[in-house]
Amino acid sequence: MSNCIFCKIIAGEIPSMKLYEDELVYAFLDIAPINFGHVLVIPKEHHESASTIPEATAGRMMKIGTRLGIALKRALDYDAYNLHLADGKAAGQVVMHAHLHVVPRGVDDDFRWNWRQKQYADGQAADLAEKVMNKFKVSEQE
Ligand code: AMP
Ligand code: ZN
């Protein structure tokens, strides 16, 4: 994709602080980190949505993301890490080249995900589960 900022990073046309690269994925520091060391892991192939990334590449993203999370803990004294992926603008995706965030976390880092918790009414969860399963296809990539 000629006007994609992450494709340009992979091609070396825009600078990045690279942490890892192989034939499938590229990992680099997020330019505006939640905590210092915040990493992005991206497929080398351009995919807007994670749903079209081939399984081998998606698996590699998860493998490298978790390994980098461990490296962040060991190297920078973090306690944990979050993996985060926004798929679609309404979910907060700003750069439309799919990417996995690896966010290093400390017990006292003063960052809270804004995570609310609703409650299902009687029967609502079963109705909803049936609707979803009627549309669920494992083999589909869209
Ligand atoms: P998202 O909101 O999930 O699409 O996240 C996009 C992320 O890309 C943000 O955290 C940005 O800080 C990061 N970002 C945007 N441009 C660059 C860049 N040139 N180098 C590194 N990270 C970037
Ligand atoms: Zn791209």
Coordinates of N, CA, C and O and ligand atoms in Angstrom, one line a residue:
M1 N 0.9 -1.2 0.0 CA 0.0 0.0 0.0 C 0.9 1.2 0.0 O 1.6 1.5 1.0
S2 N 0.8 2.0 -1.1 CA 1.8 3.1 -1.3 C 1.7 4.2 -0.2 O 2.7 4.9 0.1
N3 N 0.5 4.5 0.3 CA 0.4 5.6 1.2 C 0.1 5.2 2.7 O -0.4 5.9 3.5
C4 N 0.6 3.9 3.0 CA 0.4 3.4 4.3 C 1.7 3.7 5.1 O 2.8 3.2 4.7
I5 N 1.5 4.3 6.3 CA 2.7 4.7 7.1 C 3.5 3.5 7.6 O 4.7 3.5 7.6
F6 N 2.8 2.4 7.9 CA 3.5 1.2 8.4 C 4.2 0.5 7.3 O 5.3 -0.1 7.5
C7 N 3.6 0.4 6.1 CA 4.3 -0.1 4.9 C 5.5 0.6 4.6 O 6.6 0.1 4.3
K8 N 5.5 2.0 4.8 CA 6.7 2.8 4.6 C 7.7 2.5 5.6 O 8.9 2.5 5.3
I9 N 7.3 2.2 6.8 CA 8.3 1.9 7.9 C 9.0 0.6 7.5 O 10.2 0.4 7.6
I10 N 8.2 -0.4 7.1 CA 8.8 -1.7 6.7 C 9.8 -1.5 5.6 O 10.8 -2.1 5.5
A11 N 9.4 -0.7 4.6 CA 10.3 -0.4 3.4 C 11.5 0.5 3.8 O 12.4 0.7 2.9
G12 N 11.5 1.0 5.0 CA 12.7 1.9 5.4 C 12.5 3.3 4.9 O 13.5 4.1 5.0
E13 N 11.3 3.6 4.4 CA 11.1 5.0 3.8 C 10.8 6.0 5.0 O 11.0 7.2 4.8
I14 N 10.3 5.5 6.1 CA 10.1 6.3 7.3 C 10.9 5.6 8.4 O 10.9 4.4 8.5
P15 N 11.6 6.4 9.2 CA 12.5 5.8 10.3 C 11.6 5.1 11.4 O 10.5 5.6 11.7
S16 N 12.2 4.1 12.0 CA 11.6 3.5 13.1 C 12.7 2.9 14.0 O 13.8 2.6 13.5
M17 N 12.3 2.7 15.3 CA 13.3 2.0 16.2 C 12.9 0.5 16.2 O 12.1 0.1 16.9
K18 N 13.6 -0.2 15.3 CA 13.3 -1.6 15.1 C 13.8 -2.5 16.2 O 14.9 -2.3 16.7
L19 N 12.9 -3.4 16.7 CA 13.4 -4.4 17.7 C 13.5 -5.8 17.1 O 14.3 -6.6 17.7
Y20 N 12.7 -6.1 16.1 CA 12.8 -7.4 15.6 C 12.2 -7.4 14.1 O 11.3 -6.6 13.8
E21 N 12.7 -8.3 13.3 CA 12.2 -8.5 12.0 C 12.5 -9.9 11.5 O 13.6 -10.4 11.8
D22 N 11.5 -10.5 10.9 CA 11.8 -11.8 10.1 C 11.0 -11.7 8.8 O 10.6 -10.6 8.4
E23 N 10.8 -12.9 8.2 CA 10.2 -12.8 6.9 C 8.7 -12.5 6.9 O 8.1 -12.1 5.9
L24 N 8.1 -12.6 8.1 CA 6.6 -12.4 8.2 C 6.2 -11.1 9.0 O 5.2 -10.5 8.7
V25 N 7.0 -10.8 10.0 CA 6.6 -9.7 10.9 C 7.7 -8.7 11.1 O 8.9 -9.0 10.9
Y26 N 7.3 -7.5 11.6 CA 8.3 -6.4 11.9 C 7.8 -5.8 13.2 O 6.6 -5.6 13.4
A27 N 8.7 -5.6 14.2 CA 8.4 -5.0 15.5 C 9.2 -3.8 15.8 O 10.4 -3.8 15.5
F28 N 8.6 -2.7 16.3 CA 9.3 -1.4 16.5 C 8.6 -0.7 17.6 O 7.5 -1.0 18.0
L29 N 9.3 0.3 18.2 CA 8.8 1.1 19.3 C 7.7 2.0 18.8 O 7.8 2.7 17.8
D30 N 6.6 2.1 19.5 CA 5.5 3.0 19.3 C 6.1 4.4 19.6 O 6.7 4.7 20.6
I31 N 5.8 5.4 18.6 CA 6.3 6.7 18.7 C 5.8 7.5 19.9 O 6.4 8.5 20.4
A32 N 4.6 7.1 20.4 CA 3.9 7.9 21.5 C 3.5 6.8 22.5 O 2.3 6.5 22.6
P33 N 4.4 6.3 23.3 CA 4.1 5.1 24.1 C 3.2 5.4 25.4 O 3.3 6.4 26.0
I34 N 2.4 4.4 25.7 CA 1.6 4.4 27.0 C 2.6 4.3 28.1 O 2.5 5.1 29.1
N35 N 3.5 3.4 28.0 CA 4.7 3.4 28.9 C 5.9 3.2 28.0 O 5.8 2.7 26.9
F36 N 7.1 3.6 28.5 CA 8.3 3.5 27.7 C 8.6 2.1 27.4 O 8.6 1.2 28.2
G37 N 8.8 1.8 26.1 CA 9.1 0.4 25.6 C 7.9 -0.1 24.9 O 8.0 -1.2 24.3
H38 N 6.7 0.5 24.9 CA 5.5 0.1 24.2 C 5.9 -0.2 22.7 O 6.5 0.6 22.0
V39 N 5.6 -1.4 22.3 CA 6.0 -2.0 21.0 C 4.8 -2.2 20.1 O 3.7 -2.5 20.6
L40 N 5.0 -2.1 18.8 CA 4.0 -2.5 17.8 C 4.6 -3.7 17.0 O 5.7 -3.6 16.6
V41 N 3.8 -4.7 16.9 CA 4.2 -5.9 16.0 C 3.2 -5.9 14.8 O 2.0 -5.9 15.0
I42 N 3.8 -5.8 13.6 CA 2.9 -5.7 12.4 C 3.3 -6.8 11.4 O 4.4 -7.3 11.3
P43 N 2.3 -7.2 10.6 CA 2.6 -8.1 9.5 C 3.3 -7.4 8.4 O 3.0 -6.2 8.2
K44 N 4.3 -8.0 7.7 CA 5.0 -7.3 6.6 C 4.0 -7.1 5.5 O 4.1 -6.1 4.8
E45 N 3.1 -8.0 5.3 CA 2.1 -7.8 4.2 C 1.0 -6.8 4.7 O 0.7 -6.9 5.9
H46 N 0.6 -5.9 3.8 CA -0.4 -5.0 4.3 C -1.8 -5.7 4.5 O -2.4 -6.2 3.5
H47 N -2.3 -5.6 5.7 CA -3.7 -6.0 6.0 C -4.3 -4.9 6.8 O -3.7 -4.5 7.9
E48 N -5.5 -4.4 6.4 CA -6.1 -3.4 7.2 C -6.7 -4.0 8.5 O -6.6 -3.5 9.6
S49 N -7.3 -5.2 8.3 CA -7.9 -5.9 9.4 C -7.1 -7.1 9.8 O -6.6 -7.9 8.9
A50 N -7.1 -7.4 11.1 CA -6.4 -8.7 11.5 C -7.1 -9.9 11.0 O -6.5 -11.0 10.9
S51 N -8.4 -9.8 10.6 CA -9.1 -11.0 10.2 C -8.6 -11.5 8.9 O -8.9 -12.7 8.6
T52 N -7.9 -10.8 8.1 CA -7.4 -11.3 6.8 C -5.9 -11.8 6.9 O -5.4 -12.2 5.9
I53 N -5.3 -11.6 8.0 CA -3.9 -12.0 8.2 C -3.8 -13.5 8.2 O -4.5 -14.2 8.9
P54 N -3.0 -14.1 7.3 CA -2.8 -15.6 7.3 C -2.5 -16.1 8.7 O -1.7 -15.4 9.4
E55 N -2.9 -17.3 9.0 CA -2.8 -17.9 10.3 C -1.3 -17.9 10.7 O -1.0 -17.6 11.9
A56 N -0.4 -18.3 9.8 CA 1.0 -18.4 10.2 C 1.6 -17.0 10.6 O 2.3 -16.9 11.6
T57 N 1.2 -16.0 9.9 CA 1.6 -14.7 10.3 C 1.0 -14.2 11.6 O 1.7 -13.6 12.4
A58 N -0.3 -14.4 11.7 CA -1.0 -14.0 13.0 C -0.4 -14.7 14.2 O -0.1 -14.1 15.2
G59 N 0.0 -16.0 14.0 CA 0.6 -16.8 15.0 C 2.0 -16.2 15.4 O 2.3 -16.1 16.6
R60 N 2.7 -15.8 14.4 CA 4.0 -15.2 14.6 C 3.9 -13.9 15.3 O 4.7 -13.6 16.2
M61 N 2.9 -13.1 15.0 CA 2.7 -11.8 15.7 C 2.5 -12.1 17.2 O 3.0 -11.4 18.0
M62 N 1.7 -13.1 17.5 CA 1.4 -13.4 18.9 C 2.7 -13.9 19.6 O 3.0 -13.5 20.7
K63 N 3.4 -14.8 18.9 CA 4.7 -15.3 19.4 C 5.7 -14.2 19.7 O 6.2 -14.1 20.8
I64 N 5.9 -13.4 18.7 CA 6.9 -12.3 18.9 C 6.4 -11.3 19.9 O 7.2 -10.8 20.7
G65 N 5.1 -11.0 19.9 CA 4.5 -10.0 20.9 C 4.8 -10.5 22.3 O 5.2 -9.7 23.2
T66 N 4.5 -11.8 22.6 CA 4.7 -12.3 24.0 C 6.1 -12.3 24.3 O 6.5 -12.0 25.5
R67 N 7.0 -12.7 23.4 CA 8.4 -12.8 23.7 C 9.0 -11.4 23.9 O 9.8 -11.2 24.8
L68 N 8.5 -10.4 23.2 CA 8.9 -9.0 23.5 C 8.4 -8.5 24.8 O 9.0 -7.8 25.5
G69 N 7.2 -8.9 25.1 CA 6.6 -8.6 26.5 C 7.5 -9.1 27.6 O 7.8 -8.4 28.5
I70 N 8.0 -10.3 27.4 CA 8.9 -10.9 28.4 C 10.2 -10.1 28.5 O 10.8 -9.8 29.5
A71 N 10.7 -9.8 27.3 CA 12.0 -9.0 27.2 C 11.8 -7.6 27.9 O 12.7 -7.2 28.6
L72 N 10.7 -7.0 27.7 CA 10.4 -5.7 28.3 C 10.4 -5.8 29.8 O 11.0 -5.0 30.5
K73 N 9.8 -6.9 30.3 CA 9.8 -7.1 31.8 C 11.2 -7.3 32.3 O 11.6 -6.7 33.3
R74 N 12.0 -8.1 31.6 CA 13.3 -8.4 32.1 C 14.3 -7.3 32.0 O 15.1 -7.0 32.8
A75 N 14.2 -6.5 30.8 CA 15.1 -5.5 30.6 C 14.8 -4.2 31.3 O 15.7 -3.4 31.7
L76 N 13.5 -3.9 31.5 CA 13.1 -2.6 32.0 C 12.4 -2.6 33.3 O 11.8 -1.7 33.7
D77 N 12.4 -3.8 33.9 CA 11.8 -4.0 35.3 C 10.3 -3.8 35.3 O 9.8 -3.3 36.3
Y78 N 9.6 -4.1 34.3 CA 8.2 -4.1 34.3 C 7.6 -5.3 35.0 O 8.3 -6.3 35.1
D79 N 6.4 -5.3 35.4 CA 5.8 -6.4 36.1 C 4.9 -7.3 35.2 O 4.6 -8.4 35.5
A80 N 4.4 -6.7 34.1 CA 3.5 -7.4 33.2 C 3.4 -6.7 31.9 O 4.1 -5.7 31.7
Y81 N 2.5 -7.2 31.0 CA 2.3 -6.4 29.8 C 0.8 -6.7 29.3 O 0.3 -7.8 29.6
N82 N 0.3 -5.8 28.6 CA -1.0 -6.0 27.9 C -0.7 -6.1 26.4 O 0.1 -5.5 25.8
L83 N -1.5 -7.1 25.8 CA -1.5 -7.1 24.3 C -2.8 -6.5 23.9 O -3.9 -6.8 24.5
H84 N -2.8 -5.6 22.9 CA -4.0 -4.9 22.5 C -4.0 -4.8 21.0 O -3.0 -4.5 20.3
L85 N -5.2 -5.0 20.4 CA -5.3 -4.9 18.9 C -6.7 -4.2 18.6 O -7.7 -4.8 19.0
A86 N -6.7 -3.1 18.0 CA -7.9 -2.4 17.6 C -8.2 -2.7 16.2 O -7.4 -2.4 15.3
D87 N -9.4 -3.4 16.0 CA -9.7 -3.8 14.6 C -10.9 -3.0 14.1 O -12.1 -3.3 14.5
G88 N -10.6 -1.9 13.4 CA -11.7 -1.0 13.0 C -11.7 0.3 13.7 O -11.3 0.4 14.9
K89 N -12.1 1.4 13.0 CA -12.1 2.7 13.5 C -12.9 2.9 14.8 O -12.4 3.5 15.8
A90 N -14.1 2.2 14.9 CA -14.9 2.3 16.1 C -14.2 1.7 17.3 O -14.6 2.0 18.4
A91 N -13.3 0.8 17.0 CA -12.6 0.1 18.1 C -11.3 0.9 18.5 O -10.5 0.5 19.4
G92 N -11.1 2.0 17.8 CA -9.9 2.9 18.1 C -8.7 2.7 17.2 O -7.7 3.3 17.4
Q93 N -8.9 2.0 16.1 CA -7.8 1.8 15.1 C -7.6 3.1 14.4 O -8.5 3.6 13.7
V94 N -6.4 3.6 14.5 CA -6.1 4.9 13.8 C -5.2 4.6 12.5 O -5.5 5.2 11.5
V95 N -4.2 3.8 12.7 CA -3.4 3.4 11.5 C -4.0 2.1 10.9 O -4.1 1.1 11.6
M96 N -4.4 2.2 9.6 CA -5.2 1.2 9.0 C -4.3 0.1 8.4 O -4.5 -0.4 7.3
H97 N -3.2 -0.3 9.1 CA -2.4 -1.5 8.8 C -2.4 -2.2 10.2 O -1.9 -1.7 11.2
A98 N -3.0 -3.4 10.2 CA -3.2 -4.1 11.4 C -1.9 -4.2 12.3 O -0.8 -4.4 11.7
H99 N -2.1 -4.0 13.6 CA -0.9 -4.0 14.5 C -1.3 -4.5 15.9 O -2.3 -4.1 16.4
L100 N -0.4 -5.2 16.5 CA -0.5 -5.7 17.8 C 0.3 -4.8 18.8 O 1.5 -4.7 18.6
H101 N -0.4 -4.2 19.7 CA 0.3 -3.4 20.7 C 0.9 -4.3 21.8 O 0.1 -5.2 22.3
V102 N 2.1 -4.1 22.2 CA 2.6 -4.8 23.4 C 2.9 -3.6 24.4 O 3.9 -2.8 24.2
V103 N 2.1 -3.6 25.5 CA 2.2 -2.4 26.4 C 2.8 -2.9 27.7 O 2.1 -3.6 28.5
P104 N 4.0 -2.5 28.0 CA 4.6 -3.0 29.3 C 3.9 -2.3 30.5 O 3.5 -1.1 30.4
R105 N 3.7 -3.0 31.6 CA 2.9 -2.5 32.7 C 3.7 -2.7 34.0 O 4.3 -3.7 34.2
G106 N 3.5 -1.7 34.9 CA 4.0 -1.8 36.2 C 2.9 -1.6 37.2 O 1.9 -1.0 36.9
V107 N 3.1 -2.2 38.4 CA 2.0 -2.2 39.4 C 1.5 -0.8 39.7 O 0.3 -0.6 40.0
D108 N 2.4 0.2 39.7 CA 2.1 1.5 40.0 C 2.2 2.5 38.9 O 2.6 3.6 39.0
D109 N 1.8 2.0 37.7 CA 2.1 2.9 36.5 C 1.0 3.9 36.2 O 1.0 4.7 35.2
D110 N -0.1 3.9 37.1 CA -1.2 4.9 37.0 C -1.9 4.9 35.6 O -2.4 5.9 35.2
F111 N -1.9 3.8 34.9 CA -2.7 3.7 33.7 C -3.8 2.7 33.9 O -3.5 1.6 34.4
R112 N -5.0 3.1 33.6 CA -6.1 2.1 33.7 C -6.9 2.1 32.4 O -7.2 3.1 31.8
W113 N -7.1 0.8 31.8 CA -8.0 0.7 30.7 C -9.3 1.1 31.1 O -9.8 0.8 32.2
N114 N -10.0 1.8 30.3 CA -11.4 2.3 30.6 C -12.4 1.2 30.3 O -13.1 1.2 29.3
W115 N -12.5 0.2 31.2 CA -13.2 -1.0 30.9 C -14.4 -1.1 31.8 O -14.4 -1.3 33.0
R116 N -15.6 -0.9 31.1 CA -16.8 -1.0 31.9 C -17.4 -2.4 31.8 O -17.0 -3.2 31.0
Q117 N -18.3 -2.7 32.7 CA -18.9 -4.1 32.8 C -20.4 -4.0 32.9 O -21.0 -3.6 33.9
K118 N -21.1 -4.4 31.8 CA -22.5 -4.4 31.7 C -23.0 -5.7 32.3 O -22.3 -6.7 32.5
Q119 N -24.4 -5.8 32.5 CA -25.0 -7.1 33.0 C -26.1 -7.5 32.0 O -26.9 -6.7 31.6
Y120 N -26.1 -8.8 31.7 CA -27.1 -9.4 30.9 C -28.4 -9.5 31.6 O -28.4 -9.9 32.8
A121 N -29.5 -9.3 30.9 CA -30.8 -9.6 31.5 C -31.1 -11.1 31.3 O -30.3 -11.8 30.6
D122 N -32.1 -11.6 32.0 CA -32.4 -13.1 31.9 C -32.7 -13.4 30.4 O -33.4 -12.8 29.7
G123 N -32.0 -14.5 30.0 CA -32.2 -15.0 28.6 C -31.4 -14.2 27.5 O -31.3 -14.7 26.4
Q124 N -30.9 -13.1 27.8 CA -30.3 -12.2 26.8 C -28.9 -12.9 26.3 O -28.7 -12.8 25.1
A125 N -28.2 -13.4 27.2 CA -26.9 -14.0 26.8 C -27.1 -15.2 25.9 O -26.4 -15.4 24.9
A126 N -28.1 -16.1 26.2 CA -28.4 -17.2 25.3 C -28.8 -16.8 23.9 O -28.4 -17.3 22.9
D127 N -29.7 -15.8 23.8 CA -30.2 -15.3 22.5 C -29.0 -14.7 21.7 O -28.9 -15.0 20.6
L128 N -28.2 -14.0 22.4 CA -27.1 -13.3 21.8 C -26.1 -14.4 21.3 O -25.6 -14.3 20.1
A129 N -25.8 -15.4 22.1 CA -24.8 -16.5 21.7 C -25.3 -17.2 20.5 O -24.6 -17.5 19.6
E130 N -26.6 -17.5 20.4 CA -27.2 -18.2 19.3 C -27.1 -17.3 18.0 O -26.7 -17.8 16.9
K131 N -27.3 -16.0 18.1 CA -27.2 -15.1 16.9 C -25.8 -15.1 16.4 O -25.5 -15.2 15.2
V132 N -24.8 -15.0 17.3 CA -23.4 -15.0 16.9 C -23.0 -16.3 16.3 O -22.4 -16.3 15.2
M133 N -23.3 -17.4 16.9 CA -22.9 -18.7 16.4 C -23.5 -19.0 15.0 O -22.9 -19.7 14.2
N134 N -24.7 -18.4 14.7 CA -25.3 -18.6 13.4 C -24.5 -17.9 12.3 O -24.6 -18.2 11.1
K135 N -23.7 -16.9 12.7 CA -22.8 -16.2 11.7 C -21.4 -16.6 11.8 O -20.6 -16.0 11.0
F136 N -21.0 -17.4 12.7 CA -19.6 -17.7 12.9 C -19.1 -18.8 12.0 O -19.6 -19.9 11.8
K137 N -18.0 -18.4 11.2 CA -17.3 -19.3 10.3 C -15.8 -19.3 10.6 O -15.2 -18.3 10.3
V138 N -15.2 -20.4 11.0 CA -13.8 -20.4 11.3 C -13.0 -20.2 10.0 O -12.0 -19.5 10.1
S139 N -13.4 -20.8 8.9 CA -12.6 -20.8 7.7 C -12.6 -19.4 7.0 O -11.7 -19.1 6.2
E140 N -13.6 -18.6 7.3 CA -13.7 -17.3 6.6 C -12.7 -16.3 7.0 O -12.4 -16.1 8.2
Q141 N -12.1 -15.6 6.0 CA -11.2 -14.5 6.3 C -11.8 -13.3 5.6 O -11.9 -13.3 4.4
E142 N -12.2 -12.3 6.3 CA -12.8 -11.1 5.7 C -12.3 -9.9 6.3 O -11.6 -9.9 7.3
Ligands
AMP1 P1 -4.0 2.4 16.9 O1 -4.8 3.5 17.6 O2 -4.2 1.0 17.5 O3 -4.2 2.4 15.4 O4 -2.5 2.7 17.2 C1 -1.7 3.3 16.3 C2 -0.3 3.5 17.0 O5 0.7 3.8 16.0 C3 -0.3 4.7 18.0 O6 0.0 4.2 19.3 C4 0.7 5.6 17.5 O7 1.5 6.2 18.5 C5 1.6 4.7 16.6 N1 2.3 5.3 15.5 C6 1.8 6.2 14.6 N2 2.8 6.6 13.7 C7 3.9 6.0 14.2 C8 5.3 6.0 13.7 N3 5.7 6.7 12.6 N4 6.2 5.3 14.4 C9 5.8 4.5 15.5 N5 4.5 4.5 15.9 C10 3.6 5.2 15.3
ZN2 ZN 0.4 -1.0 5.2

